[in-house]
PDB file of C-alpha atoms in Angstrom:
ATOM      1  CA  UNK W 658     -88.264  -3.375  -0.389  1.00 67.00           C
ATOM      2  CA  UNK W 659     -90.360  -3.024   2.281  1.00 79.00           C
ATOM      3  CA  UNK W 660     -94.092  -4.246   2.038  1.00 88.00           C
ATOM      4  CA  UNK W 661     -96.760  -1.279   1.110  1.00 89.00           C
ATOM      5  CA  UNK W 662     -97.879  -0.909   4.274  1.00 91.00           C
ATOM      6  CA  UNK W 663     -95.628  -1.368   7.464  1.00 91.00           C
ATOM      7  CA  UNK W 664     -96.671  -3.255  10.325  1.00 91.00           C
ATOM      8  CA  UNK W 665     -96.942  -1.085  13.520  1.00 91.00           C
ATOM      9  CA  UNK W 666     -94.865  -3.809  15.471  1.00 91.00           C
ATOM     10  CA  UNK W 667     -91.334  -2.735  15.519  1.00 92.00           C
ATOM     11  CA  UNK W 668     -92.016   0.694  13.756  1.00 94.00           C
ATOM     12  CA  UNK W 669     -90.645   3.124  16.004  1.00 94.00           C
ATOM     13  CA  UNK W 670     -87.559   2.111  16.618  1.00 94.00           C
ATOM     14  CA  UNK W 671     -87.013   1.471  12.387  1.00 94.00           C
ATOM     15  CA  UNK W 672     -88.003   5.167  12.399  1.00 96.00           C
ATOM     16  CA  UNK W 673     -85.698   6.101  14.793  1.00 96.00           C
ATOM     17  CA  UNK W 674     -82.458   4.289  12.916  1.00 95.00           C
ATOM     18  CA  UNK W 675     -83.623   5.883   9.782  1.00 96.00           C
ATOM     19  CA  UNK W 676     -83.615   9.453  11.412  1.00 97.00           C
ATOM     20  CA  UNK W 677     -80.534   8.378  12.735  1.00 96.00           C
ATOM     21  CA  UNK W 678     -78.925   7.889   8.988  1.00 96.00           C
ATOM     22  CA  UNK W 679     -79.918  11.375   7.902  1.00 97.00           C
ATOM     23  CA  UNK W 680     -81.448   9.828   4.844  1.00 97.00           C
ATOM     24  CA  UNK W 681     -84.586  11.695   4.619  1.00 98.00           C
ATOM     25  CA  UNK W 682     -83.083  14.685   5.362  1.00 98.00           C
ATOM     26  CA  UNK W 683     -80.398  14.294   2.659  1.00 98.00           C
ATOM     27  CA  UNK W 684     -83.357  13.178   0.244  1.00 98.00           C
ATOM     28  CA  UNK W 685     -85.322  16.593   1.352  1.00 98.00           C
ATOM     29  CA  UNK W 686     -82.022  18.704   0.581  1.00 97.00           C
ATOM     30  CA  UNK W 687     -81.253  17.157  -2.293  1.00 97.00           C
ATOM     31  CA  UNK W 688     -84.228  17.777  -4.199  1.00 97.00           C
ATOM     32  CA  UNK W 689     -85.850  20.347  -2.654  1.00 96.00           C
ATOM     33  CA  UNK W 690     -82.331  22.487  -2.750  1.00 96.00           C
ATOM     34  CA  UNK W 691     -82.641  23.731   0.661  1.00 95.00           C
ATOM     35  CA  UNK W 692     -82.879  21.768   4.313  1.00 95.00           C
ATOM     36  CA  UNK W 693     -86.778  22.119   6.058  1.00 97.00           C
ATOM     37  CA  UNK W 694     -86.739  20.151   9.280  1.00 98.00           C
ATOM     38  CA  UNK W 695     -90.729  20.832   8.614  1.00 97.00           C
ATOM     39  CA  UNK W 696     -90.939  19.075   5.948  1.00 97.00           C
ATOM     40  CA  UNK W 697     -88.832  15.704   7.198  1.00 98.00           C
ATOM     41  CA  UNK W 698     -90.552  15.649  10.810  1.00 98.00           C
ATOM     42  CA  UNK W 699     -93.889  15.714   8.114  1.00 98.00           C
ATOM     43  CA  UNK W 700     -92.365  12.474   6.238  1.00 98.00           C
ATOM     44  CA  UNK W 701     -91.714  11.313   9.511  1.00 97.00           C
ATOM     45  CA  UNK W 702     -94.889  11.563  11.084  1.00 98.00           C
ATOM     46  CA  UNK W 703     -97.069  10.690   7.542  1.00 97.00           C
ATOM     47  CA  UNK W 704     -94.638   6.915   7.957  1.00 96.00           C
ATOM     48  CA  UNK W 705     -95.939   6.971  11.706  1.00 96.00           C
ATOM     49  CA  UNK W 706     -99.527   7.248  11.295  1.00 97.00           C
ATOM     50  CA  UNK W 707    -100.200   6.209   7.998  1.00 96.00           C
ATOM     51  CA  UNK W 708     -97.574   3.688   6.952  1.00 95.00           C
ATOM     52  CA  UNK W 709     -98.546   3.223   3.578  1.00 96.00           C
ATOM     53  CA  UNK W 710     -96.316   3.911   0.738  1.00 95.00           C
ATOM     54  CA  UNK W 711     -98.731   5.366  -1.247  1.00 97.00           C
ATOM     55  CA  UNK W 712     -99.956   7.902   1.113  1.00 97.00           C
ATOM     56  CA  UNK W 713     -96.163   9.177   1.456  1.00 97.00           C
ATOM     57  CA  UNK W 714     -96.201   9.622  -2.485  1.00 98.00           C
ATOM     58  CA  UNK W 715     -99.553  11.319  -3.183  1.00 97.00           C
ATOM     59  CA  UNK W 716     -98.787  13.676  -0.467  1.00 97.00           C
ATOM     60  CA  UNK W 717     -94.752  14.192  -1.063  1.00 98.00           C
ATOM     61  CA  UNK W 718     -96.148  14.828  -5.171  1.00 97.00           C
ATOM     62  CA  UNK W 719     -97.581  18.325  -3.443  1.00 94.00           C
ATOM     63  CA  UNK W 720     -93.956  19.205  -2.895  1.00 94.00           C
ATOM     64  CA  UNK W 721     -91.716  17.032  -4.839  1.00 96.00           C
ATOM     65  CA  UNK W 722     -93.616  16.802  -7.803  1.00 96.00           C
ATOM     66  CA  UNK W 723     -92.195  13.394 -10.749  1.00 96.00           C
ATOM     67  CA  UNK W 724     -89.364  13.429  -7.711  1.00 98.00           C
ATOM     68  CA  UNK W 725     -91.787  12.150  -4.990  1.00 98.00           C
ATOM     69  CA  UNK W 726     -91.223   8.725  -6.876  1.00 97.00           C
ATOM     70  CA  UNK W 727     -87.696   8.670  -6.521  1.00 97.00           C
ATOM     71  CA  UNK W 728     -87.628  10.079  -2.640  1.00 97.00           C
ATOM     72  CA  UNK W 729     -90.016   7.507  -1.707  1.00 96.00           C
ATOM     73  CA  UNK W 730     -88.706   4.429  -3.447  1.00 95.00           C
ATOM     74  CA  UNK W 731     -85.507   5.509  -1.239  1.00 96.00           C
ATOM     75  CA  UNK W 732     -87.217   5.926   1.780  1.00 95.00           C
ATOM     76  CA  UNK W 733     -89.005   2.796   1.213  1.00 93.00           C
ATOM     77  CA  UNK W 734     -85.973   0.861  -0.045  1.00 91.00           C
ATOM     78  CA  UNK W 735     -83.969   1.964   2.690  1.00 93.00           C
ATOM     79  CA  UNK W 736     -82.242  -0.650   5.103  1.00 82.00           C
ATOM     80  CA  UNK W 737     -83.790   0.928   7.941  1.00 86.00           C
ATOM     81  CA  UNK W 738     -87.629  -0.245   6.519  1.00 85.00           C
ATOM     82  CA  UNK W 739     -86.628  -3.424   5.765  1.00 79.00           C
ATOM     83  CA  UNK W 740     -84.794  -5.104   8.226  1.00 69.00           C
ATOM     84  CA  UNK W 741     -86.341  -6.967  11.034  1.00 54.00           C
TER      85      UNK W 741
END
């Protein structure tokens, strides 16, 4: 997994691979049931300036509810986070 907070170094181009994938966006479908570009270019932008994990999860639980845990630990988890 990635550490809890993501160093700055390196971080927009790790963004732009995981936008790339489509894996937030399938995450935001998924288990929201409908597709809100809103809501990923939020994810996206709460990663950018915050990059903590547990900012992403308190404010995903607003939407996503006991899923928040799930999205994030995918987000988080993702190859895209953790590579180099």
């Amino acid at each position: 997994n990635a550490p809890e907070v993501l160093p700055e170094d390196g971080l927009a181009a790790k963004l732009e691979e995981l936008n790339r994938s489509g894996l937030v966006q399938e995450l935001v479908k998924e288990y929201l049931g409908v597709y809100e570009q809103e809501l990923v270019d939020y994810i996206f932008d709460t990663i950018r300036n915050e990059r903590n994990r547990v900012t992403l999860l308190t404010e995903l639980r607003e939407t996503f509810d006991e899923d928040a845990e799930t999205i994030v630990d995918n987000i988080w988890g993702s190859v895209h986070l953790t590579t180099l």
